[in-house]
Short mmCIF file of C-alpha atoms in Angstrom, two decimals:
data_model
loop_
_atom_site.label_atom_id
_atom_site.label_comp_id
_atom_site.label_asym_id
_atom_site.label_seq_id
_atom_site.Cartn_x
_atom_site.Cartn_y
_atom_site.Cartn_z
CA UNK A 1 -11.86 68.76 34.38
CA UNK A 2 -15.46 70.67 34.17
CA UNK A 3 -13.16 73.40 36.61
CA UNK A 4 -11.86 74.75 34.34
CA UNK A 5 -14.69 75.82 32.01
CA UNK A 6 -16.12 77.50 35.42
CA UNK A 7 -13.22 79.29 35.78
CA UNK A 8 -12.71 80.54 31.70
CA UNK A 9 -16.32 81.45 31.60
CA UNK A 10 -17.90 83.10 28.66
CA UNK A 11 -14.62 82.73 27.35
CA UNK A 12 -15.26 79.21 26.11
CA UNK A 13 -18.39 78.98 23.61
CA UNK A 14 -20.18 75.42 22.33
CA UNK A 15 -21.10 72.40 23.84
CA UNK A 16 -18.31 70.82 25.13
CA UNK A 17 -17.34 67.36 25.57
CA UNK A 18 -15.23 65.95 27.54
CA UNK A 19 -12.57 65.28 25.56
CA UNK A 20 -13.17 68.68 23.95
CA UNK A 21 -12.74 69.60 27.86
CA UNK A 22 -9.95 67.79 28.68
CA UNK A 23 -7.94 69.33 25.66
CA UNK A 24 -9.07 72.86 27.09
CA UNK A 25 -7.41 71.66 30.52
CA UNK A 26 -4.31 70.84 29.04
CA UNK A 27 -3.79 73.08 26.82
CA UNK A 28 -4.59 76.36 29.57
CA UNK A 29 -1.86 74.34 31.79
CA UNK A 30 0.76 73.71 29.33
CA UNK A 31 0.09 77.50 28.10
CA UNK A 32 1.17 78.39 31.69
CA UNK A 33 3.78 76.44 32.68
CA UNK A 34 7.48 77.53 33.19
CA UNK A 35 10.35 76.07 31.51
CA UNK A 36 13.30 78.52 32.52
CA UNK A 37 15.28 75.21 33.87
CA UNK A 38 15.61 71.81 31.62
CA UNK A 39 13.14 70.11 34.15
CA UNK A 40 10.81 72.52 33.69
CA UNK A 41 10.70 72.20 29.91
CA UNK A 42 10.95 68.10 30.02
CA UNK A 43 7.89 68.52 32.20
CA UNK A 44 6.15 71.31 29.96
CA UNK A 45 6.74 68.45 27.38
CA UNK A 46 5.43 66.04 28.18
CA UNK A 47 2.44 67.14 29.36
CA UNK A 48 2.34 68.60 25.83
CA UNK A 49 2.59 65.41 24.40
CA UNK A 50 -0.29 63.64 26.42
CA UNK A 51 -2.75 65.98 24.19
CA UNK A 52 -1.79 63.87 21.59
CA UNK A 53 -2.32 60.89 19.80
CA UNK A 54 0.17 58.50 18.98
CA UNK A 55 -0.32 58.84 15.33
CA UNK A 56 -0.91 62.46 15.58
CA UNK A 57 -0.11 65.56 13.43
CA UNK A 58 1.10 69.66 14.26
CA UNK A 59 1.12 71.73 11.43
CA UNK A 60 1.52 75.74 11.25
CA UNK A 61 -0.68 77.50 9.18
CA UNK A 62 1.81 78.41 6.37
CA UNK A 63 4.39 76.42 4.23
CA UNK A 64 6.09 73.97 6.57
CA UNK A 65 5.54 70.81 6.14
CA UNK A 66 3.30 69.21 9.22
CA UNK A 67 4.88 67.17 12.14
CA UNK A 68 3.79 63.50 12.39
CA UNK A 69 3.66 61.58 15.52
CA UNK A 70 3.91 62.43 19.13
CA UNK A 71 7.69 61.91 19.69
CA UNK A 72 8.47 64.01 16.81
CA UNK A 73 5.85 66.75 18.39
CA UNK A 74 7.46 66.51 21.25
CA UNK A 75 10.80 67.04 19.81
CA UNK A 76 9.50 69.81 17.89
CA UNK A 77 8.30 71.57 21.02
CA UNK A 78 11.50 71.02 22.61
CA UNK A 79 13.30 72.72 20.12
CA UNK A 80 10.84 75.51 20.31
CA UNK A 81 11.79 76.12 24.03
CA UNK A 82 15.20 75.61 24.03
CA UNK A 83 14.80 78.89 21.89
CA UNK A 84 11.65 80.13 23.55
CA UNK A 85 11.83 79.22 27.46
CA UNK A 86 10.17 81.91 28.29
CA UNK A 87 6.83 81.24 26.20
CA UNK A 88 3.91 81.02 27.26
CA UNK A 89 0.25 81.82 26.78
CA UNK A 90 -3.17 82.72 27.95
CA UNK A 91 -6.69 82.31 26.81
CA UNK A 92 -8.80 84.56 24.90
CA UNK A 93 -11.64 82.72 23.31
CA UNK A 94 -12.55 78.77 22.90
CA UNK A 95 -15.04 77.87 20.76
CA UNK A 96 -16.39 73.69 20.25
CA UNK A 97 -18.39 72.27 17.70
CA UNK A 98 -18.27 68.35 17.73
CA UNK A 99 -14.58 67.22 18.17
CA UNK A 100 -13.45 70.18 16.64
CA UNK A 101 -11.82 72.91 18.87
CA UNK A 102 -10.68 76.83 18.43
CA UNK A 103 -8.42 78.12 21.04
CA UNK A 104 -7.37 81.60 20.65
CA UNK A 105 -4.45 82.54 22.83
CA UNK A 106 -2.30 85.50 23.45
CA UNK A 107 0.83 84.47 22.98
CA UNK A 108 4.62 85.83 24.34
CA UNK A 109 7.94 85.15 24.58
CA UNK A 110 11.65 87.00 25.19
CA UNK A 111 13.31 86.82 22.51
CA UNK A 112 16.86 88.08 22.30
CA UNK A 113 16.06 90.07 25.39
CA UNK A 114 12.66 91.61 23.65
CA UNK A 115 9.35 90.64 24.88
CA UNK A 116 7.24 89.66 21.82
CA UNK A 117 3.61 89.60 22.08
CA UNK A 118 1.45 87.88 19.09
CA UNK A 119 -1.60 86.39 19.07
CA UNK A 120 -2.48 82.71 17.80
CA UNK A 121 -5.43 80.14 17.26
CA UNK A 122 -4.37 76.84 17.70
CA UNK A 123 -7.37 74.78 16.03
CA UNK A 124 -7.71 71.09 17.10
CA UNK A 125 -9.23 68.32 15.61
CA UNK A 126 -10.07 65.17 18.35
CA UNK A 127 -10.80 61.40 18.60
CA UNK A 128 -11.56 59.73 22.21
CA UNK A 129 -9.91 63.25 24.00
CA UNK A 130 -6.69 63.13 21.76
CA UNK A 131 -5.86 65.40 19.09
CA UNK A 132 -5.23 64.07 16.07
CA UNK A 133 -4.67 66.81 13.66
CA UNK A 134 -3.58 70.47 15.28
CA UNK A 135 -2.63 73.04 13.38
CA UNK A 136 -1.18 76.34 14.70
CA UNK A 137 -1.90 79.78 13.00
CA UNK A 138 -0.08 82.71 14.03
CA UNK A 139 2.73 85.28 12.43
CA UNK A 140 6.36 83.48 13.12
CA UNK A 141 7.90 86.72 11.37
CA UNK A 142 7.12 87.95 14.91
CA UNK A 143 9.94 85.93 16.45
CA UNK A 144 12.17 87.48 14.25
CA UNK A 145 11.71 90.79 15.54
CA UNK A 146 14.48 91.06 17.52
CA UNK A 147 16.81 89.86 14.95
CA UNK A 148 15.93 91.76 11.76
CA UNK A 149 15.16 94.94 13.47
CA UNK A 150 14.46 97.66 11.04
CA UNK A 151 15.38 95.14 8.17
CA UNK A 152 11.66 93.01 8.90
CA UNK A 153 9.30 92.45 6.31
CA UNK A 154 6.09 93.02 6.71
CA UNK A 155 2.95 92.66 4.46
CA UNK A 156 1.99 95.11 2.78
CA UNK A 157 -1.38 94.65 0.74
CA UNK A 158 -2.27 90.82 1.04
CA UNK A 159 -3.40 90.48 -2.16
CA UNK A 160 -0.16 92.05 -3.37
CA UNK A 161 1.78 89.20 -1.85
CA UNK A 162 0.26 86.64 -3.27
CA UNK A 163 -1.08 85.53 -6.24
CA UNK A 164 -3.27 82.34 -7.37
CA UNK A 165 -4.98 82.12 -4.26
CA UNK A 166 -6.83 78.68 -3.88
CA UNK A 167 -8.29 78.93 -0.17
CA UNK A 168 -11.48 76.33 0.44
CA UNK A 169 -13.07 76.19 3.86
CA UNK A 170 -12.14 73.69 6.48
CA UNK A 171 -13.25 73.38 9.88
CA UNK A 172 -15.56 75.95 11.81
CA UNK A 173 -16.94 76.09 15.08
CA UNK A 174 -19.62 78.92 16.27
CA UNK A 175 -20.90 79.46 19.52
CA UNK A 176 -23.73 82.18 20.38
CA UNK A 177 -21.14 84.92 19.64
CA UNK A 178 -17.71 84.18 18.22
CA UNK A 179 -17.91 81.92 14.71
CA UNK A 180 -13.96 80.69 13.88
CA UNK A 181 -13.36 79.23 10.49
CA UNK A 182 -10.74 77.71 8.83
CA UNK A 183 -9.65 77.95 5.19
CA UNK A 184 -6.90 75.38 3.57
CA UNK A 185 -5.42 75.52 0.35
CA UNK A 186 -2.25 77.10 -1.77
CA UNK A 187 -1.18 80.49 -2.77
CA UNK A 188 1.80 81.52 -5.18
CA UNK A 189 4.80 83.62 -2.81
CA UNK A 190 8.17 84.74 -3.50
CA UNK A 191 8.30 82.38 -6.95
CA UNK A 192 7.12 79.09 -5.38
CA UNK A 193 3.18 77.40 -4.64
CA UNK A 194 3.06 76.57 -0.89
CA UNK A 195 0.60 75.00 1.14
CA UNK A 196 -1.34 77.83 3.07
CA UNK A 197 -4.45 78.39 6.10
CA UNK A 198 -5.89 81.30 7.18
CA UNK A 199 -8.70 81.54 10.48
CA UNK A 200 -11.18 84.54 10.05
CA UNK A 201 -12.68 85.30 13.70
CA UNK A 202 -15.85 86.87 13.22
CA UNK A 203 -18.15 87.93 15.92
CA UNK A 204 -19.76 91.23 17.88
CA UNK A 205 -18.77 93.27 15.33
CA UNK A 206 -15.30 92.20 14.98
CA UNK A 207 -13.33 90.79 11.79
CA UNK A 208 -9.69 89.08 12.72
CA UNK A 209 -7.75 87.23 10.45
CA UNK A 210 -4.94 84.47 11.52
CA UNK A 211 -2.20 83.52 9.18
CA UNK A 212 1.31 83.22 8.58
CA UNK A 213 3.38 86.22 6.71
CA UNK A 214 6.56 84.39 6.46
CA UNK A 215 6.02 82.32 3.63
CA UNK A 216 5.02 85.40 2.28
CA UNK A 217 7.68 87.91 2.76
CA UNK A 218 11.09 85.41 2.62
CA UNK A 219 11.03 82.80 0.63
CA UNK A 220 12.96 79.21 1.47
CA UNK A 221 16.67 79.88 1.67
CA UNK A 222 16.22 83.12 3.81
CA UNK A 223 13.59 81.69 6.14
CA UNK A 224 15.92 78.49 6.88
CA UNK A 225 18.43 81.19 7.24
CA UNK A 226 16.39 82.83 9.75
CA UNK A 227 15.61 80.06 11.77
CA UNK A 228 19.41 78.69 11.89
CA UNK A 229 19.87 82.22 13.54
CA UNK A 230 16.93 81.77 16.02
CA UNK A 231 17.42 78.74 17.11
CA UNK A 232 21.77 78.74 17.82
CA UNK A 233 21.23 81.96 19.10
CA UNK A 234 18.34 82.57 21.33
CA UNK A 235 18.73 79.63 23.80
CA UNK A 236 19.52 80.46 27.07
CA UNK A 237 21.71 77.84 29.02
CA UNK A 238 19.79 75.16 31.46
CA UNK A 239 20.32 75.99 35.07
#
């Protein structure tokens, strides 16, 4: 396991353990794996769900609601492939602090013929080398640029889009140069309260912030609208 902090580097920050290792491994493998046939993705699953617990949760960093339980991640994930079999990811920055882990990733995926490139932090919380709470923070109105086209929303000012911001921090982790942390709470969108998480990465200078605009720009209806689209329409057939 300790191979593959010698081959990330400087890239990985914090003393890590080795569960907080063995999460690193797994995750850097799954991030790389193929899944253009339907073994490829049953294989790209399951290794997926061996990261975590049985009781485990997934959550993205805006309004949806958070996936309990490693079948239903796994079945999650396999949804997200059938749509996505192309995805994939690499890492940029890891940073531990206890049992808590920050992996930044550049993310991408062909969507609708389109390569789309985002990035994403995918911060972990872990007990005895499992995760038990993950949480995913990245833009999904990315995956809909293919579809929308012209027609995509995007944010404007941030403050303009949402109003009754009640953000507290969560977890952080900082290592000698990167400091990640994690703020949870609710904001008022398109004429509902949802359940909202940003990540500000601060560090040699640099100021990057990690959320979801979705919530922000569509509200409900359209966004289930979207993802009907998406997901009946972006699979490519098992060979």
């Amino acid at each position: 396991m300790r191979k593959i902090l010698e081959q990330l580097g400087d890239r990985v920050e914090g003393t890590v353990s080795p569960g907080a290792c063995a999460f690193i491994a797994k995750q850097t493998e799954f991030g790389a794996m193929r899944s253009d046939t339907l073994e490829e993705r049953e294989a790209r699953v399951r290794l997926y769900g061996t990261i975590f617990a049985a009781d485990g949760t997934l959550a993205e960093s805006g309004s949806a609601p958070p996936v309990r339980g490693r079948t239903n991640i796994e079945g999650n994930l396999r949804t997200l492939l059938g749509a996505f079999p192309t995805f994939r990811f690499t890492p940029v920055k890891i940073v531990v602090s206890g049992e808590t882990v920050f992996y930044e990733a550049a993310n991408e995926a062909v969507i609708r013929g389109e390569l789309v490139r985002y990035p994403a932090v995918y911060r972990v919380v872990l007990k005895d080398g499992e995760v038990t709470q993950g949480r995913r923070y990245h833009d999904r109105t990315e995956w809909f640029r293919p579809i929308e086209k012209d027609a995509l929303r995007y944010l404007g000012r941030l403050s303009e889009a949402m109003t009754d911001v009640r953000l507290k921090p969560d977890q952080a982790a900082a290592g000698p140069h990167t400091r990640f942390q994690e703020y949870r709470g609710t904001v008022r969108a398109k004429g509902r309260t949802i359940d909202f998480g940003m990540i500000v990465r601060t560090g040699q200078g640099t100021i990057r912030r990690y959320f979801d605009t979705l919530p922000l720009n569509y509200d409900d209806a359209e966004t289930a609208a979207l993802f009907t689209e998406l997901l009946t329409g972006a699979a490519r057939p098992a060979r």
